[in-house]
Amino acid sequence: GEAGVQAASSSSSSAANDDEAGWSIVRQHASEFACWIVIGGRVLDATAYLGHHPGGGTIIQKLAGRDATRAYENARHSRAADLKLRDYDIGALGDLKRLER
C-alpha cells in the first residue's frame, strides 16, 4: 500500500504544477482580443463568442483569464449552452502547457 500512496501523491503534485502552468497561460488571455475562461477545469477561448452571447459579451469579458465555473452554473445555462461550450474548448487546464507552441 505505501508505494501506491507515494506514487499517487507525486503525480498529484505534478498535476498541480501543470494546472499552475495552465493558469499562467490563461491569465495572459484576459482581453476582448483574447478572452479565455475556465469552466469545470476546461479552458475555453470565448473570444469569438463575445458578440453572440445572449447575456452580452461584457459579462464574459469580466471573467477573462479566470475561473468562470461558478458564474456559469449560477446563470442556469441550457443544455444547448452546455453543448456549445465544446465548440470553444481548447483543452484541460493541466494540458495547456503541452499545447503551447
Coordinates of N, CA, C and O in Angstrom, one line a residue:
G1 N 0.8 -1.2 0.0 CA 0.0 0.0 0.0 C 0.8 1.3 0.0 O 0.5 2.2 -0.7
E2 N 1.9 1.3 0.7 CA 2.7 2.5 0.9 C 3.2 3.1 -0.5 O 3.1 4.2 -0.8
A3 N 3.8 2.2 -1.3 CA 4.3 2.6 -2.6 C 3.2 3.3 -3.4 O 3.5 4.3 -4.1
G4 N 2.1 2.7 -3.4 CA 0.9 3.2 -4.2 C 0.6 4.6 -3.7 O 0.3 5.5 -4.5
V5 N 0.6 4.9 -2.4 CA 0.3 6.2 -1.9 C 1.4 7.2 -2.3 O 1.0 8.3 -2.7
Q6 N 2.6 6.8 -2.3 CA 3.7 7.7 -2.7 C 3.5 8.1 -4.2 O 3.6 9.2 -4.5
A7 N 3.3 7.1 -5.0 CA 3.1 7.3 -6.5 C 1.9 8.3 -6.7 O 2.1 9.2 -7.5
A8 N 0.9 8.1 -6.0 CA -0.3 8.9 -6.2 C 0.0 10.4 -5.8 O -0.4 11.3 -6.5
S9 N 0.7 10.6 -4.7 CA 1.0 11.9 -4.2 C 1.9 12.7 -5.2 O 1.8 13.8 -5.4
S10 N 2.9 11.9 -5.7 CA 3.8 12.6 -6.7 C 3.1 13.0 -8.0 O 3.4 14.1 -8.5
S11 N 2.2 12.2 -8.4 CA 1.5 12.5 -9.7 C 0.5 13.6 -9.4 O 0.3 14.5 -10.3
S12 N -0.1 13.7 -8.2 CA -1.0 14.8 -8.0 C -0.2 16.2 -7.9 O -0.7 17.2 -8.3
S13 N 1.0 16.1 -7.3 CA 1.7 17.4 -7.3 C 2.2 17.9 -8.7 O 2.1 19.0 -9.0
S14 N 2.5 16.9 -9.6 CA 2.8 17.3 -10.9 C 1.5 17.9 -11.6 O 1.6 18.8 -12.4
A15 N 0.4 17.3 -11.3 CA -0.9 17.8 -11.9 C -1.1 19.2 -11.4 O -1.6 20.0 -12.1
A16 N -0.8 19.4 -10.1 CA -1.0 20.8 -9.6 C -0.1 21.8 -10.3 O -0.4 22.9 -10.6
N17 N 1.2 21.3 -10.6 CA 2.1 22.2 -11.3 C 1.6 22.4 -12.7 O 1.7 23.5 -13.2
D18 N 1.1 21.4 -13.3 CA 0.5 21.5 -14.7 C -0.6 22.6 -14.7 O -0.8 23.4 -15.6
D19 N -1.5 22.5 -13.6 CA -2.6 23.4 -13.5 C -2.1 24.8 -13.3 O -2.6 25.8 -13.9
E20 N -1.0 25.0 -12.5 CA -0.5 26.3 -12.3 C 0.1 26.9 -13.6 O -0.1 28.0 -13.9
A21 N 0.8 26.0 -14.3 CA 1.3 26.4 -15.6 C 0.2 26.8 -16.6 O 0.3 27.8 -17.3
G22 N -0.9 26.1 -16.5 CA -2.1 26.4 -17.3 C -2.7 27.7 -16.9 O -3.0 28.5 -17.8
W23 N -2.8 28.0 -15.6 CA -3.3 29.3 -15.2 C -2.5 30.4 -15.7 O -3.0 31.5 -16.0
S24 N -1.1 30.3 -15.6 CA -0.3 31.4 -16.1 C -0.5 31.7 -17.5 O -0.5 32.8 -18.0
I25 N -0.9 30.7 -18.3 CA -1.2 30.9 -19.8 C -2.6 31.5 -19.9 O -2.8 32.5 -20.6
V26 N -3.5 31.0 -19.1 CA -4.9 31.5 -19.2 C -4.9 33.0 -18.8 O -5.6 33.8 -19.5
R27 N -4.2 33.4 -17.8 CA -4.2 34.8 -17.3 C -3.6 35.7 -18.4 O -3.9 36.9 -18.3
Q28 N -2.9 35.2 -19.4 CA -2.4 36.1 -20.4 C -3.4 36.4 -21.5 O -3.2 37.2 -22.4
H29 N -4.6 35.7 -21.4 CA -5.6 35.8 -22.4 C -6.9 36.5 -21.7 O -7.9 35.8 -21.5
A30 N -6.7 37.7 -21.3 CA -7.7 38.3 -20.5 C -8.1 39.7 -21.1 O -8.2 40.7 -20.4
S31 N -8.3 39.7 -22.4 CA -8.8 40.9 -23.1 C -9.9 40.6 -24.1 O -10.2 39.4 -24.3
E32 N -10.5 41.6 -24.7 CA -11.5 41.4 -25.6 C -10.9 40.7 -26.9 O -11.7 40.2 -27.7
F33 N -9.6 40.8 -27.1 CA -9.0 40.3 -28.3 C -8.5 38.9 -28.1 O -8.3 38.1 -29.0
A34 N -8.4 38.5 -26.8 CA -8.1 37.1 -26.5 C -8.7 36.8 -25.1 O -8.1 37.1 -24.1
C35 N -9.9 36.3 -25.2 CA -10.7 36.1 -23.9 C -10.9 34.6 -23.6 O -11.7 33.9 -24.2
W36 N -10.0 34.1 -22.7 CA -10.1 32.7 -22.3 C -10.7 32.7 -20.9 O -10.4 33.5 -20.1
I37 N -11.6 31.7 -20.7 CA -12.2 31.4 -19.4 C -12.0 30.0 -19.1 O -11.8 29.2 -20.0
V38 N -12.2 29.6 -17.8 CA -12.1 28.2 -17.4 C -13.4 27.8 -16.8 O -13.9 28.5 -15.9
I39 N -14.0 26.7 -17.3 CA -15.3 26.2 -16.8 C -15.1 24.7 -16.5 O -14.8 24.0 -17.4
G40 N -15.2 24.3 -15.2 CA -15.0 22.9 -14.9 C -13.7 22.3 -15.3 O -13.6 21.2 -15.7
G41 N -12.7 23.2 -15.2 CA -11.3 22.7 -15.5 C -11.0 22.6 -17.0 O -9.9 22.3 -17.3
R42 N -11.9 23.0 -17.8 CA -11.7 23.1 -19.3 C -11.5 24.5 -19.6 O -12.2 25.4 -19.2
V43 N -10.5 24.7 -20.5 CA -10.2 26.1 -21.0 C -10.9 26.4 -22.2 O -10.9 25.6 -23.2
L44 N -11.7 27.5 -22.2 CA -12.5 27.9 -23.4 C -12.0 29.2 -24.0 O -11.7 30.2 -23.2
D45 N -11.8 29.2 -25.3 CA -11.5 30.5 -25.9 C -12.8 31.1 -26.3 O -13.4 30.8 -27.4
A46 N -13.3 32.1 -25.5 CA -14.6 32.7 -25.7 C -14.5 33.9 -26.6 O -15.6 34.6 -26.8
T47 N -13.3 34.2 -27.1 CA -13.2 35.5 -27.9 C -14.2 35.7 -29.0 O -14.9 36.7 -29.1
A48 N -14.4 34.6 -29.8 CA -15.3 34.7 -31.0 C -16.7 34.7 -30.6 O -17.6 35.0 -31.3
Y49 N -17.0 34.3 -29.3 CA -18.4 34.1 -28.8 C -18.9 35.4 -28.2 O -20.1 35.6 -28.0
L50 N -18.0 36.3 -27.8 CA -18.4 37.5 -27.1 C -19.6 38.2 -27.7 O -20.5 38.6 -27.0
G51 N -19.6 38.4 -29.0 CA -20.7 39.1 -29.7 C -21.9 38.3 -29.9 O -23.0 38.8 -30.3
H52 N -21.9 37.0 -29.5 CA -23.0 36.1 -29.7 C -23.7 35.7 -28.4 O -24.8 35.1 -28.4
H53 N -23.1 36.0 -27.3 CA -23.6 35.5 -26.0 C -24.9 36.3 -25.7 O -25.0 37.5 -25.7
P54 N -26.0 35.5 -25.5 CA -27.3 36.1 -25.2 C -27.3 37.0 -24.0 O -28.0 38.0 -24.0
G55 N -26.4 36.8 -23.1 CA -26.3 37.6 -21.9 C -25.4 38.8 -22.0 O -25.1 39.5 -21.1
G56 N -24.8 38.9 -23.3 CA -23.9 40.0 -23.5 C -22.5 39.6 -23.4 O -22.2 38.7 -22.6
G57 N -21.6 40.3 -24.1 CA -20.2 39.9 -24.1 C -19.5 40.4 -22.8 O -18.5 39.8 -22.4
T58 N -20.0 41.5 -22.2 CA -19.3 42.1 -21.1 C -19.1 41.2 -19.9 O -18.1 41.1 -19.2
I59 N -20.2 40.4 -19.7 CA -20.2 39.5 -18.5 C -19.1 38.4 -18.7 O -18.5 38.0 -17.7
I60 N -18.9 38.0 -19.9 CA -17.8 37.0 -20.1 C -16.4 37.7 -20.0 O -15.5 37.2 -19.4
Q61 N -16.3 38.9 -20.6 CA -15.1 39.6 -20.5 C -14.6 39.9 -19.1 O -13.4 39.9 -18.8
K62 N -15.6 40.1 -18.2 CA -15.2 40.4 -16.8 C -14.5 39.2 -16.2 O -13.8 39.3 -15.2
L63 N -14.8 38.0 -16.7 CA -14.2 36.7 -16.2 C -13.0 36.3 -17.0 O -12.5 35.2 -16.7
A64 N -12.6 37.1 -18.0 CA -11.5 36.7 -18.9 C -10.2 36.4 -18.0 O -9.9 37.1 -17.1
G65 N -9.6 35.2 -18.3 CA -8.4 34.9 -17.6 C -8.7 34.3 -16.3 O -7.7 34.0 -15.5
R66 N -9.9 34.0 -16.0 CA -10.3 33.5 -14.6 C -11.2 32.2 -14.7 O -11.6 31.8 -15.8
D67 N -11.5 31.7 -13.5 CA -12.4 30.5 -13.4 C -13.8 31.0 -13.4 O -14.2 31.8 -12.5
A68 N -14.6 30.7 -14.4 CA -15.9 31.1 -14.6 C -16.9 30.0 -14.2 O -18.1 30.2 -14.5
T69 N -16.5 28.9 -13.6 CA -17.4 27.8 -13.4 C -18.6 28.2 -12.5 O -19.7 27.9 -12.9
R70 N -18.4 28.9 -11.4 CA -19.5 29.2 -10.5 C -20.4 30.2 -11.2 O -21.7 30.0 -11.1
A71 N -19.9 31.2 -11.9 CA -20.7 32.1 -12.6 C -21.6 31.4 -13.7 O -22.8 31.7 -13.9
Y72 N -20.9 30.5 -14.4 CA -21.7 29.7 -15.4 C -22.8 28.9 -14.8 O -23.9 28.9 -15.3
E73 N -22.5 28.2 -13.7 CA -23.5 27.4 -13.1 C -24.6 28.2 -12.5 O -25.8 27.9 -12.6
N74 N -24.3 29.4 -11.9 CA -25.3 30.2 -11.3 C -26.2 30.8 -12.3 O -27.4 31.2 -12.0
A75 N -25.8 31.0 -13.5 CA -26.6 31.6 -14.6 C -27.6 30.6 -15.2 O -28.4 30.9 -16.0
R76 N -27.5 29.3 -14.7 CA -28.5 28.3 -15.1 C -28.6 28.2 -16.6 O -29.7 28.4 -17.2
H77 N -27.5 27.9 -17.2 CA -27.4 27.7 -18.7 C -28.2 26.5 -19.2 O -28.4 25.5 -18.4
S78 N -28.7 26.6 -20.4 CA -29.4 25.5 -21.0 C -28.5 24.3 -21.4 O -27.3 24.5 -21.5
R79 N -29.1 23.2 -21.7 CA -28.4 22.1 -22.3 C -27.7 22.5 -23.6 O -26.5 22.1 -23.8
A80 N -28.3 23.3 -24.4 CA -27.7 23.8 -25.6 C -26.5 24.6 -25.3 O -25.5 24.4 -26.0
A81 N -26.5 25.4 -24.3 CA -25.3 26.2 -23.9 C -24.2 25.2 -23.5 O -23.1 25.4 -23.8
D82 N -24.6 24.2 -22.7 CA -23.6 23.2 -22.2 C -22.9 22.6 -23.4 O -21.7 22.4 -23.4
L83 N -23.6 22.3 -24.5 CA -23.1 21.6 -25.7 C -22.2 22.6 -26.4 O -21.2 22.3 -27.0
K84 N -22.6 23.9 -26.4 CA -21.9 24.9 -27.2 C -20.5 25.2 -26.6 O -19.6 25.5 -27.3
L85 N -20.4 24.9 -25.3 CA -19.1 25.1 -24.7 C -18.0 24.3 -25.4 O -16.9 24.7 -25.5
R86 N -18.4 23.1 -25.9 CA -17.4 22.2 -26.6 C -16.9 22.9 -27.9 O -15.7 22.6 -28.3
D87 N -17.6 23.8 -28.5 CA -17.2 24.5 -29.7 C -16.0 25.4 -29.4 O -15.2 25.7 -30.3
Y88 N -15.8 25.8 -28.2 CA -14.8 26.8 -27.8 C -13.7 26.2 -26.9 O -12.8 26.9 -26.4
D89 N -13.8 24.9 -26.7 CA -12.9 24.1 -25.8 C -11.5 24.0 -26.4 O -11.4 23.4 -27.5
I90 N -10.5 24.5 -25.7 CA -9.1 24.4 -26.1 C -8.5 23.1 -25.5 O -7.7 22.4 -26.2
G91 N -8.9 22.8 -24.3 CA -8.4 21.6 -23.6 C -8.4 21.7 -22.1 O -8.9 22.7 -21.6
A92 N -7.9 20.7 -21.4 CA -7.9 20.7 -20.0 C -6.9 21.7 -19.5 O -5.8 21.9 -20.1
L93 N -7.1 22.4 -18.4 CA -6.2 23.3 -17.8 C -4.8 22.7 -17.7 O -3.8 23.4 -18.1
G94 N -4.7 21.5 -17.2 CA -3.4 20.9 -17.0 C -2.7 20.5 -18.2 O -1.5 20.2 -18.2
D95 N -3.4 20.5 -19.4 CA -2.8 20.1 -20.7 C -2.2 21.4 -21.4 O -1.6 21.2 -22.4
L96 N -2.6 22.6 -21.0 CA -2.3 23.8 -21.7 C -0.8 23.9 -22.1 O -0.5 24.3 -23.2
K97 N 0.0 23.7 -21.1 CA 1.5 23.9 -21.4 C 2.0 23.0 -22.4 O 2.9 23.4 -23.2
R98 N 1.4 21.8 -22.6 CA 1.8 20.9 -23.7 C 1.3 21.4 -25.0 O 1.8 21.1 -26.1
L99 N 0.2 22.2 -25.0 CA -0.4 22.7 -26.2 C 0.2 23.9 -26.7 O 0.2 24.2 -27.9
E100 N 0.9 24.7 -25.8 CA 1.5 25.9 -26.2 C 2.7 25.6 -27.1 O 3.5 24.7 -26.8
R101 N 2.8 26.4 -28.2 CA 3.9 26.2 -29.1 C 4.6 27.5 -29.3 O 4.0 28.5 -29.5

